[in-house]
Each structure stands twice: as structure tokens, then as C-alpha cells.
Coordinates of C-alpha atoms and ligand atoms in Angstrom, one line a residue:
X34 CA 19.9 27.8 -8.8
X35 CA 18.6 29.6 -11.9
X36 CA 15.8 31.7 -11.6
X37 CA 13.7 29.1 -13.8
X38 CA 13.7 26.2 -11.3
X39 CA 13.1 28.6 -8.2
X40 CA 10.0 29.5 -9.8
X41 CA 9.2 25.4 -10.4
X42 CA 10.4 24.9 -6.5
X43 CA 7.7 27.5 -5.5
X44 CA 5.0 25.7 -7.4
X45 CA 6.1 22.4 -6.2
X46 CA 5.5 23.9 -2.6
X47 CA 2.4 25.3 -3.5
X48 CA 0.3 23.1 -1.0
X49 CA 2.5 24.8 1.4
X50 CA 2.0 28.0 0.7
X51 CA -1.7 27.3 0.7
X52 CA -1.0 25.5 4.3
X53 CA 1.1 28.3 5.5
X54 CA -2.0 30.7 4.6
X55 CA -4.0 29.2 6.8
X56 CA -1.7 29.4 9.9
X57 CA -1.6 32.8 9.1
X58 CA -5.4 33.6 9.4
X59 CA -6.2 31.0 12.4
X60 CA -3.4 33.1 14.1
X61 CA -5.8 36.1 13.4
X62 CA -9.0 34.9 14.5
X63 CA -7.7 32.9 17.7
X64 CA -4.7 35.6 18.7
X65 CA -2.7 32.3 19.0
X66 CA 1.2 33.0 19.5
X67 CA 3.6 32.1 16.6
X68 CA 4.1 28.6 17.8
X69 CA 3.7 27.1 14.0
X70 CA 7.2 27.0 12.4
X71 CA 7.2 29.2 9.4
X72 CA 7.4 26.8 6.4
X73 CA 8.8 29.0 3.9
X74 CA 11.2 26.8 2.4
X75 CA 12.7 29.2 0.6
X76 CA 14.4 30.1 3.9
X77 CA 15.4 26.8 4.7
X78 CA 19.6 26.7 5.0
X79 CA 21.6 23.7 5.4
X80 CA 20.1 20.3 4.9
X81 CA 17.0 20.4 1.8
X82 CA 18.4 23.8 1.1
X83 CA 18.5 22.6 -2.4
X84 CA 14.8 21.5 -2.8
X85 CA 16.6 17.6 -3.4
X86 CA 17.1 16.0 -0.1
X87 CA 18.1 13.0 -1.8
X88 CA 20.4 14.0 -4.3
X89 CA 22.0 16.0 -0.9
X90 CA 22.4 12.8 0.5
X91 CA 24.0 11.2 -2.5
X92 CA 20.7 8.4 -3.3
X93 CA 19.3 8.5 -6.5
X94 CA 15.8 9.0 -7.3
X95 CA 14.2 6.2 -9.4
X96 CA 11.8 6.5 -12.6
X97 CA 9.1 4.4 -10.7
X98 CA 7.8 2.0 -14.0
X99 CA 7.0 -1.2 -11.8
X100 CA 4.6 0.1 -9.0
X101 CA 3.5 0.2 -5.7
X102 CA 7.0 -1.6 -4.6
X103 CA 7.9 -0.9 -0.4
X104 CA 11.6 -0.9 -1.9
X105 CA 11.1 2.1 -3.5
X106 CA 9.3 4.2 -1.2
X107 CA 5.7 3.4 -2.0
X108 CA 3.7 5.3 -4.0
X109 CA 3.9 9.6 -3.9
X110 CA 1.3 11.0 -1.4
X111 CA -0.8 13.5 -2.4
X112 CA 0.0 17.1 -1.9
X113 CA -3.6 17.1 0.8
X114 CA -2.2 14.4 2.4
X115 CA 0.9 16.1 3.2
X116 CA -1.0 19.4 3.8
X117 CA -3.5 18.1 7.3
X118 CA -0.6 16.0 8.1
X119 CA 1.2 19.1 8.6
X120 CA -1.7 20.3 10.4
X121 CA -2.1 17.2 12.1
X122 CA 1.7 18.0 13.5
X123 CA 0.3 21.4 15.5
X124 CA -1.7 20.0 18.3
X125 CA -1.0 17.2 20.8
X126 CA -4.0 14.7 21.3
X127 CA -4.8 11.8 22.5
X128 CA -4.0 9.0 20.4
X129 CA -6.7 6.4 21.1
X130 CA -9.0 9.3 21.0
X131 CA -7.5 10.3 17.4
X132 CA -7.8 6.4 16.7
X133 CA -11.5 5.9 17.3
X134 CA -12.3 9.2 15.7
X135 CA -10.6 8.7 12.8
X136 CA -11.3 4.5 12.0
X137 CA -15.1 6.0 12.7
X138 CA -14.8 8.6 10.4
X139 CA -13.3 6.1 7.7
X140 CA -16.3 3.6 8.4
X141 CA -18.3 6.1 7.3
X142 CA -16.6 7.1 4.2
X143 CA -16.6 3.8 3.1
X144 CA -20.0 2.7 3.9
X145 CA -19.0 -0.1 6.0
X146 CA -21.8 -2.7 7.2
X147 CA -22.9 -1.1 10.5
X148 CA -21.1 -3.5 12.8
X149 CA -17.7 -2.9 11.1
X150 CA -15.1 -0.3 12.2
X151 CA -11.5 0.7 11.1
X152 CA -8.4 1.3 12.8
X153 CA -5.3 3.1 10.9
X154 CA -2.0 1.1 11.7
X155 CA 1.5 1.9 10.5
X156 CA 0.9 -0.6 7.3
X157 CA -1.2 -3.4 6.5
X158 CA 1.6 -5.6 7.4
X159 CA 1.3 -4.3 11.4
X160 CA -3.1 -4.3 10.6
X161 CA -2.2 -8.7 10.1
X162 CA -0.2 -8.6 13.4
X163 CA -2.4 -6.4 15.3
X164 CA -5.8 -7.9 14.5
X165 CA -4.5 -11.5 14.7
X166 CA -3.1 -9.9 18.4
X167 CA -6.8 -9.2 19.2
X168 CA -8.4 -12.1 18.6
X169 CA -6.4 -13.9 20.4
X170 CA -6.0 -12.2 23.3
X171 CA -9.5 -10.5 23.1
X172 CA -9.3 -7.7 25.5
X173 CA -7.9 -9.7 28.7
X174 CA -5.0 -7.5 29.8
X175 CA -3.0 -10.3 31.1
X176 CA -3.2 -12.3 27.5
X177 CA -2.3 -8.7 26.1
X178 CA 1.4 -8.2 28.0
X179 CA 1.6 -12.1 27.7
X180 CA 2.1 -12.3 23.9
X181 CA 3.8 -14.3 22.0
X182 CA 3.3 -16.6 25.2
X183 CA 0.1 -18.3 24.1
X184 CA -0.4 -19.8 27.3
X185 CA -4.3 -19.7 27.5
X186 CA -4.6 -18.3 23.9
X187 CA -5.4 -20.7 21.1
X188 CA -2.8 -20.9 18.6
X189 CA -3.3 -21.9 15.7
X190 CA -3.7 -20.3 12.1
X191 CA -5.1 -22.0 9.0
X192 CA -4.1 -21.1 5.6
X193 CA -4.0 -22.5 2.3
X194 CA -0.1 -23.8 1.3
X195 CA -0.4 -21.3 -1.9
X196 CA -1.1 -18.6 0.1
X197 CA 2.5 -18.6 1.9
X198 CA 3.9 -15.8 0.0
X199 CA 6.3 -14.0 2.7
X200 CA 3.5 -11.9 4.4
X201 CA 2.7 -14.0 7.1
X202 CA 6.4 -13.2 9.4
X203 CA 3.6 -10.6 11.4
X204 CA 1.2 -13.5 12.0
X205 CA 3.9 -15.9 13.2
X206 CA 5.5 -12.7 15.5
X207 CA 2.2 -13.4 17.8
X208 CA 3.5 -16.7 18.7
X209 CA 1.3 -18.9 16.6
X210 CA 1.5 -22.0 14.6
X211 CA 0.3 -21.8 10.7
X212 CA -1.4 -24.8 9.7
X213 CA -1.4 -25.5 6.0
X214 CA -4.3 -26.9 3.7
X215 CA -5.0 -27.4 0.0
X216 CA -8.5 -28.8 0.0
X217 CA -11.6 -28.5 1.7
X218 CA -10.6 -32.0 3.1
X219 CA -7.3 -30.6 4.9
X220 CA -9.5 -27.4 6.4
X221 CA -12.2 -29.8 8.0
X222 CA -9.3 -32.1 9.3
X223 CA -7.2 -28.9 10.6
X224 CA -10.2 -27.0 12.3
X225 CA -9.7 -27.8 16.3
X226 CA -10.4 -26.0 19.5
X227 CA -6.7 -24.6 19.3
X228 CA -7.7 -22.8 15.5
X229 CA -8.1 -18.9 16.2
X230 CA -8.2 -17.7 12.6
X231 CA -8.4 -18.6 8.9
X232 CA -5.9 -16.2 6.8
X233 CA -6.4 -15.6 3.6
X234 CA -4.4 -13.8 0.8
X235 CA -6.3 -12.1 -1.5
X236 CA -3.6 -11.5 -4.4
X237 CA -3.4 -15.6 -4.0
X238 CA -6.8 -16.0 -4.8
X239 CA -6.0 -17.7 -8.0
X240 CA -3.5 -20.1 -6.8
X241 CA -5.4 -22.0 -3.6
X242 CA -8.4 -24.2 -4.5
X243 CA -10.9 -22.6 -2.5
X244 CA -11.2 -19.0 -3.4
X245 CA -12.1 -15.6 -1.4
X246 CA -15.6 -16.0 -1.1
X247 CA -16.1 -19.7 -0.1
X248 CA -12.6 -19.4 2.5
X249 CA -14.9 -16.8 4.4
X250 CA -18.1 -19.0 4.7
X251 CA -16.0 -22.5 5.3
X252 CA -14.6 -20.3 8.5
X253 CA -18.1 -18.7 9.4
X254 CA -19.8 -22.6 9.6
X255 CA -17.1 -23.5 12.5
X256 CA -17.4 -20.4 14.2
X257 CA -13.8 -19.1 13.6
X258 CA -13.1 -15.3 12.1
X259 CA -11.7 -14.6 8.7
X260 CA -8.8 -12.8 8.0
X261 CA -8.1 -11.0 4.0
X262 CA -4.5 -9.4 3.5
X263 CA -5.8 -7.2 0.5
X264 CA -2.9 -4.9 1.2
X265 CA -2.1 -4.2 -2.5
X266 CA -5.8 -4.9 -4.0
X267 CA -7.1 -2.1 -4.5
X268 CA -8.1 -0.5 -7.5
X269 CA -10.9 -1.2 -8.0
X270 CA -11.9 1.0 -5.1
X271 CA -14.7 -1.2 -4.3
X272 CA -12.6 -3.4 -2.8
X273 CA -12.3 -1.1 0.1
X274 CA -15.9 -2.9 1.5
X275 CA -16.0 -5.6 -1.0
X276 CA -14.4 -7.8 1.6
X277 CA -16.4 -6.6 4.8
X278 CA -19.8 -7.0 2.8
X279 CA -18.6 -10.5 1.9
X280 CA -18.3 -11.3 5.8
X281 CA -14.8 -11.6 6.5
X282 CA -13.8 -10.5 10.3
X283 CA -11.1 -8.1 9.5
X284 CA -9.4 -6.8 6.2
X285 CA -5.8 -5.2 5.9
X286 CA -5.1 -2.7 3.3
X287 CA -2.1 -0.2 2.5
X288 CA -2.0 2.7 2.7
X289 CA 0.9 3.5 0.5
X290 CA 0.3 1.8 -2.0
X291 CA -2.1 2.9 -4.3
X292 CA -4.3 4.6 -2.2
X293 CA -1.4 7.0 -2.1
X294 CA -1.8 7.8 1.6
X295 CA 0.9 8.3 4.0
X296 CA 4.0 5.9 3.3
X297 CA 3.6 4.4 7.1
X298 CA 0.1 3.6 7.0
X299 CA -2.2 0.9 6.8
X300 CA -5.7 0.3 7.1
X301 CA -7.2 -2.5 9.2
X302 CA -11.3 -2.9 8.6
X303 CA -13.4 -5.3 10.2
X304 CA -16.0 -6.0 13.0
X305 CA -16.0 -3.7 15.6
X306 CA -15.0 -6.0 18.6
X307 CA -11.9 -7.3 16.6
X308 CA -10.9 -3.7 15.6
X309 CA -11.1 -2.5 19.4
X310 CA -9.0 -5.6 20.5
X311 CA -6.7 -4.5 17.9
X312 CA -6.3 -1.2 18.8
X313 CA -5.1 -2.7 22.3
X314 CA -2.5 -4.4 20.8
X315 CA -1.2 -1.4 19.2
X316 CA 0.7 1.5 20.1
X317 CA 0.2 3.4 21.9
X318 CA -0.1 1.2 24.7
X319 CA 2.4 0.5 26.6
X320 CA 3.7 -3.3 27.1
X321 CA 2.3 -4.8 23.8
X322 CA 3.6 -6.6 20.8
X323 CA 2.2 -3.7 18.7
X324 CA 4.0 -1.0 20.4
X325 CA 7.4 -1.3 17.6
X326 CA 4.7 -0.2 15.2
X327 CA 3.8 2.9 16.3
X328 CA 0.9 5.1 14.3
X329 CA 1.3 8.9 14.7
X330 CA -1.4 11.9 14.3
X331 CA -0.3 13.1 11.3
X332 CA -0.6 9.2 9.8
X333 CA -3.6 8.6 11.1
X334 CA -5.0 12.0 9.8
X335 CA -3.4 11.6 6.9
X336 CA -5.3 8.5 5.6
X337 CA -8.8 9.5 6.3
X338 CA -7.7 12.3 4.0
X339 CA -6.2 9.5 1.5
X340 CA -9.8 7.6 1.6
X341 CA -11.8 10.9 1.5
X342 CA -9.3 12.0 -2.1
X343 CA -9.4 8.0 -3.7
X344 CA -13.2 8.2 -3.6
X345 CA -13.6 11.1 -5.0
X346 CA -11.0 10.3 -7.9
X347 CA -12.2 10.0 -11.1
X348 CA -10.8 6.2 -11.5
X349 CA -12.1 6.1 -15.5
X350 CA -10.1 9.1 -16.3
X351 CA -7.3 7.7 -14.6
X352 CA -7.3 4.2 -16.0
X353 CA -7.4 5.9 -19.6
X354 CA -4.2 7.7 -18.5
X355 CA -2.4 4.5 -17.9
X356 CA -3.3 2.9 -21.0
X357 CA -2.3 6.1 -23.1
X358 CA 1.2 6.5 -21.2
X359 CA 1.6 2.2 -21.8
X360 CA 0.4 2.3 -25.6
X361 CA 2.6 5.8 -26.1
X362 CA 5.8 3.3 -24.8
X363 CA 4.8 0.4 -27.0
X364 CA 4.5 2.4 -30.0
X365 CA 7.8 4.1 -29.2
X366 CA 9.6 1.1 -28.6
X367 CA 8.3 -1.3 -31.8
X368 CA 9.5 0.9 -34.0
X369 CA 12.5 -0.9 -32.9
X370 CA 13.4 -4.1 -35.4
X371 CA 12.5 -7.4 -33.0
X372 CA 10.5 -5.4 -30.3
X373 CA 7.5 -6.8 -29.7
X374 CA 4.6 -5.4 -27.0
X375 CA 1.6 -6.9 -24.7
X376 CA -1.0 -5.9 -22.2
X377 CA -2.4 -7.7 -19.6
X378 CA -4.5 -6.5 -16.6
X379 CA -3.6 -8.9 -13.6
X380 CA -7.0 -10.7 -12.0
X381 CA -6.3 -8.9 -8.7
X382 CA -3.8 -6.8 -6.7
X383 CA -2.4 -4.0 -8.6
X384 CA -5.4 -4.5 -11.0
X385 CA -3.5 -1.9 -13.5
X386 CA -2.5 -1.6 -17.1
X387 CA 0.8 -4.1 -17.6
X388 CA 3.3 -3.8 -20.6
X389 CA 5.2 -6.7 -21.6
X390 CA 8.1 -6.0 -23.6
X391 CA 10.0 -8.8 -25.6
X392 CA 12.0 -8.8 -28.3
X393 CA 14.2 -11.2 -30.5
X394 CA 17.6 -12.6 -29.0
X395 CA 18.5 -13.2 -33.1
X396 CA 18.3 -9.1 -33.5
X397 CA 18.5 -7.7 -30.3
X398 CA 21.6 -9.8 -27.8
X399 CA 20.6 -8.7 -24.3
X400 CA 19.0 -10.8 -21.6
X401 CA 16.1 -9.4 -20.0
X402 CA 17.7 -9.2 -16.5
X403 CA 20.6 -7.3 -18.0
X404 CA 18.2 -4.7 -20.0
X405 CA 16.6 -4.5 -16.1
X406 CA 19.7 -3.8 -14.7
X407 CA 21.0 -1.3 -17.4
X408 CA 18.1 0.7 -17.2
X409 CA 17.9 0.9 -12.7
X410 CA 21.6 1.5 -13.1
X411 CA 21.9 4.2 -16.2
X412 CA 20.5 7.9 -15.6
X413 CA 18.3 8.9 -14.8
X414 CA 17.5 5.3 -13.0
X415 CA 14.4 3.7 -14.5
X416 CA 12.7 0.6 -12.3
X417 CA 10.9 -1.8 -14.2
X418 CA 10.3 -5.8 -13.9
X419 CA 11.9 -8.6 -15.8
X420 CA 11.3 -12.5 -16.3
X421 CA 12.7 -14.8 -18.8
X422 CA 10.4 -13.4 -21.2
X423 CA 11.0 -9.7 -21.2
X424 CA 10.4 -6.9 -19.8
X425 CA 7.8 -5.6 -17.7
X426 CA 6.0 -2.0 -16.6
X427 CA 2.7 -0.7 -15.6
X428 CA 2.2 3.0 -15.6
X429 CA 0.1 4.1 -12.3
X430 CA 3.3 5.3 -10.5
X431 CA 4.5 7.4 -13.1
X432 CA 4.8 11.3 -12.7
X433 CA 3.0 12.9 -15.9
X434 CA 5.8 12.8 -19.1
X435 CA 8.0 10.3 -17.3
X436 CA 6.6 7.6 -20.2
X437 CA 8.4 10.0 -22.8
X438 CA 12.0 9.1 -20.5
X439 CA 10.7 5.3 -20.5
X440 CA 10.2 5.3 -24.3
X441 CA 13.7 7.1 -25.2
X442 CA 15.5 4.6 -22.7
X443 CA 14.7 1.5 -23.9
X444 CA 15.0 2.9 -27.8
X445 CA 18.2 3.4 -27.0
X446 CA 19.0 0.5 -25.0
X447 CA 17.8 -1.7 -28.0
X448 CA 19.2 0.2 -30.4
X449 CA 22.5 -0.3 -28.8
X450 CA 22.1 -4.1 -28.3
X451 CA 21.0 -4.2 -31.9
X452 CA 23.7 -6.7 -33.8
Ligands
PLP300 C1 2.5 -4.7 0.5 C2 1.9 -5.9 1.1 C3 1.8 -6.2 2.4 C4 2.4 -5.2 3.4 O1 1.8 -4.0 3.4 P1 2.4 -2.7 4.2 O2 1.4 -1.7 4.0 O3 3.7 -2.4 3.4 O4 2.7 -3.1 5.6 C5 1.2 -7.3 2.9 N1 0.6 -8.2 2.0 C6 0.6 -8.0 0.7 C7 0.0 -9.0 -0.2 C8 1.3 -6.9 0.2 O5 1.3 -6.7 -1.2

């Protein structure tokens, strides 16, 4: 290792300097034993010795151009996260304890109406299952153990046929039926006594006929709670209580997506009976169908520290970076004869800056899946979307000069393809 990249290793690990710092002087004051592992990673032999787990392990890292994409790991936490997650990992307590504390402390941040609380689960995917868990079982222990047997449960789900876009496996695992509807006329005729919840997906919102904010009060005049998967929907940041001011029963959000909280987290919002029954259905109790989806301390810590950061972000500045590092890879890349560029900000869920990039098949011969391909497979590995009609990339996952990479890439690509 030259002595250039040490020095760029030791900044990198700055936040746990910082961290380690702090060990140092609550050993002081509280004459606590050195039970905190020292994490100078400078000493750190055998595996991450290098400072690149993955290229250790032989994976390589991808230039992250399409988003918030599980596949790839996410989004990057911040350096705080990871900092009281490590201080999260020094102390046993008591989970449901931690739970309440911390969905309390995250109702507050976010201003939630007064009858609403939070839970963190492992991923809005587990905050569908679990809350879907509680009401159906409420908090009767028997119905708890008993699911997916819905013996004495009702058990079935409305939700609109354009809405079925592959996250509703975790409402199914409870055992229930999904009833699809297009119209108002299909929702009056599905409501019965067996109907426990009305889902709705938010990113969908466009595609069904009835829309977010009359799904909600269709539900509310029958008496039946209202679900929103608005895992991936924020920004805008209001988002975070749009949803609970506009009445629905309980909201699912990531929180490793944009939020850029831990990578296993999720946030699950709602009223506060719903959230408690959820939390029952969770780990970490024993014999329930959320125990495989297990929260830790240093998750759950780590996404009230995620809220607390994304509020306090300056989201204007931020936006203005993603158009600059998108208009910086446009004007790179139509210098290139037949490259053409647009922009488009999708209605909701990642509600970011999007490049398009096209180009003409008489100057340029490349398909836009091969161009896709070329770039995830040449180094260093690039990630961005394709259609038929191009190319595809938004900016928010980018690490600072990574749009300079993007640009050069593609030049080249084209350049190459060029007849
Ligand atoms: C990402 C996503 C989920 C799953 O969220 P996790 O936090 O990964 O569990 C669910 N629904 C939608 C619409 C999503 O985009």
C-alpha cells in the first residue's frame, strides 16, 4: 500500500476515529474495563486487511448510476449511521424496550398526528408483513402463533389489479387472499365481513383508477384500515407524514433506500394500536411469522439517526447536485455525433433527476441492452438502466466525481460503436 492511500484509508475511517475517541473518554469518566474492541483498523490482519473487503473476496464494486436498487446493496449509509450503530453494538438491551423507545422517538421527529407511532422493522418489505400480521391477529396470542392459519382471522386483502407489482409475496405469507379491483364498482362489490385491509402502492398511484388519497377514504367509509407501501417514495421528505396526515392506518418506508439508513431497515408508521400489534408479530418474539425478520439494536438505533440526518439535509442543495452531475454527463456525451439527451423527474418514487440517453442506430450500431451490459461488465463496472429507447441514469447514488467516470464510459462506448 503506498503511503498516499494509507493516508486516504485513515480519512475514510475518520467517523471511527471520532467513535473510537469517545470509547476512550467514557472509559475515563465511568472507569469501565476495556470491553470495547479497539477499532483501529489499521491493525486489522487477515480478512479487510486491505481496506477492500470486496475486492478480497473477488466481487466487484459497481458505479451505482441507476439508484436505490436492493440488488446492489441499497444506498451508502452515512458515516453517523454507522457511528451509534457501533455504539449501539456495546450494550445489551431489551429489544421491545429499544423498539418503543426508538418508533417513539421517530414519531416525534417526524411530527406524526398524535395517535400515530412507528416501529423500525428489518425493511419495508417485513413493515407490509408485520402490520398486515397485526391487524389480523390484533393482539390475541393464540391468532399470533396461529398464523398463516386464519382460522378466526378475516382474510381477505383488497387491492387495485395495477397495483400487483411483485411487493405483495409478504402480504400473501400471512395466509391471506388478495382480492383484485379496478373501479370503485369492483371495491364496493369486494368489501365483505372477511376484508381486513385495503393495500395500496403508492409508486402505482398513476396506474390504478382511484388514486392515493380517495383509496384511503373509500376504506375509512366501510370501517376497514388502509395500508401505503411508500417504501421507495421518499424524496420529497414530506412524504414521511404525508401519508399519516392523509389518514391511512399504517405506512411502510425503507430505510435503505434513500433515506440512507441502515441497509436492513425499514420503517413502519401508523396508528398506534396497529404499530403495537405489529411489533407482536415481530422479532423478537418467539413463535411468530415475523421472527425470520429479525431487527437488531444497532438497526433500530441506526434509523432514528437516519431520520434525525434526512431532516436536517439541505434537500435544495442536494437536488441542484443531481442536476449538475446529470447535465455534466449530457454535455459530455452529445458531443458525441447521434447522442441525444432528456430529463424527466418521475411523478413519485425515486422522485429524482433521470437522464435519458438515445442515440441514432444509423451512426452509432449498439442496442441499448448491449451498451447496458458493456458498461456493468467493463471496468470499473457502471449500473445504469436500459429500455428500447436508450439508456437510462439518475444521479442520487453517486459518490462525488463518479459522473466524470459515467461521462468518459459512455464517450468511449459510443465512440467505439461509432460506424
Ligand atoms: C424497495 C421496495 C419494497 C421493499 O422494501 P425493503 O425496504 O427492501 O424491504 C417494497 N415496495 C416497494 C414499492 C419498493 O420499492
Amino acid at each position: 500500500m503506498t503511503i498516499k492511500n494509507f493516508r486516504n484509508r485513515r480519512h475514510f475511517l475518520g467517523s471511527a476515529g471520532v467513535l473510537a475517541g469517545m470509547m476512550l473518554n467514557a472509559r475515563r469518566v465511568f472507569g469501565l474495563p476495556a470491553v470495547i474492541p479497539a477499532p483501529a483498523q489499521e491493525r486489522l490482519t487477515g480478512f479487510g486487511a486491505t481496506g477492500n473487503v470486496y475486492e478480497e473476496l473477488g466481487v466487484t464494486t459497481v458505479i451505482n448510476g441507476q439508484g436505490t436498487m436492493t440488488y446492489l446493496g441499497g444506498s451508502l449509509p452515512r458515516p453517523e449511521v454507522e457511528t451509534v450503530m457501533a455504539l449501539a453494538a456495546q450494550h445489551f438491551v431489551s429489544i421491545v424496550e429499544l423498539e418503543q423507545a426508538a418508533g417513539g422517538r421517530i414519531a416525534d421527529l417526524l411530527k406524526l398526528p398524535p395517535d400515530y407511532d412507528a416501529v423500525v422493522t428489518c425493511g419495508a418489505a417485513a413493515g407490509m408483513q408485520s402490520g398486515l400480521a397485526g391487524i389480523l391477529t390484533g393482539n390475541n396470542p393464540k391468532f399470533i402463533e396461529q398464523l398463516p392459519d386464519l382460522t378466526g382471522m378475516k382474510s381477505e386483502v383488497i387491492i387495485q389489479k395495477s397495483h400487483r407489482n411483485g411487493f405483495d409475496h409478504q402480504l400473501r405469507a400471512t395466509g391471506v387472499k388478495l382480492i383484485e379491483v379496478e373501479s370503485r364498482e369492483d371495491v364496493k362489490r369486494a368489501i365483505n365481513s372477511k376484508t381486513a385491509m385495503m393495500h395500496f402502492s403508492n409508486f402505482a398511484n398513476a396506474a390504478g383508477q382511484i388514486k392515493v388519497d380517495e383509496w384511503v377514504k373509500l376504506a375509512h367509509e366501510n370501517q376497514i384500515p388502509a395500508f401505503n407501501d411508500a417504501a421507495a417514495d421518499t424524496p420529497p421528505v414530506s412524504h414521511l407524514w404525508d401519508y399519516a396526515n392523509m389518514g391511512y392506518d399504517l405506512i411502510a418506508f425503507s430505510g435503505g433506500k434513500a433515506i440512507r439508513g441502515p441497509q436492513c431497515a425499514g420503517l413502519l408508521i401508523g396508528k398506534k394500536e396497529f404499530i403495537a400489534n405489529a411489533l407482536l408479530n415481530n422479532s423478537p418474539h418467539e413463535d411468530t411469522l415475523g421472527r425470520g425478520m429479525k431487527v437488531g439494536k444497532e438497526e433500530i438505533v441506526g434509523m432514528v439517526k437516519a431520520l434525525e440526518c434526512y431532516l436536517n439535509e439541505d434537500h435544495a442543495a442536494q437536488e441542484k447536485e443531481w442536476w449538475r452531475r446529470l447535465d455534466a454527463v449530457s454535455a459530455e456525451i452529445t458531443r458525441v455525433p447521434g447522442v441525444a439527451t432528456s430529463f424527466n423527474v418521475p411523478d413519485v418514487a425515486n422522485h429524482v433527476p433521470h437522464l435519458r440517453i438515445f442515440w441514432d442506430p444509423r451512426k452509432i450500431s449498439l442496442s441499448p441492452r448491449d451498451a447496458a451490459s458493456a458498461l456493468r461488465n467493463g471496468r470499473p463496472s457502471i449500473a445504469l438502466g436500459s429500455s428500447e429507447g436508450g439508456l437510462g441514469m439518475n444521479s442520487f447514488m453517486l459518490k462525488p466525481g463518479e459522473e466524470k467516470i459515467i461521462a468518459a464510459q459512455l464517450v468511449q462506448l459510443f465512440k467505439s460503436h461509432t460506424a
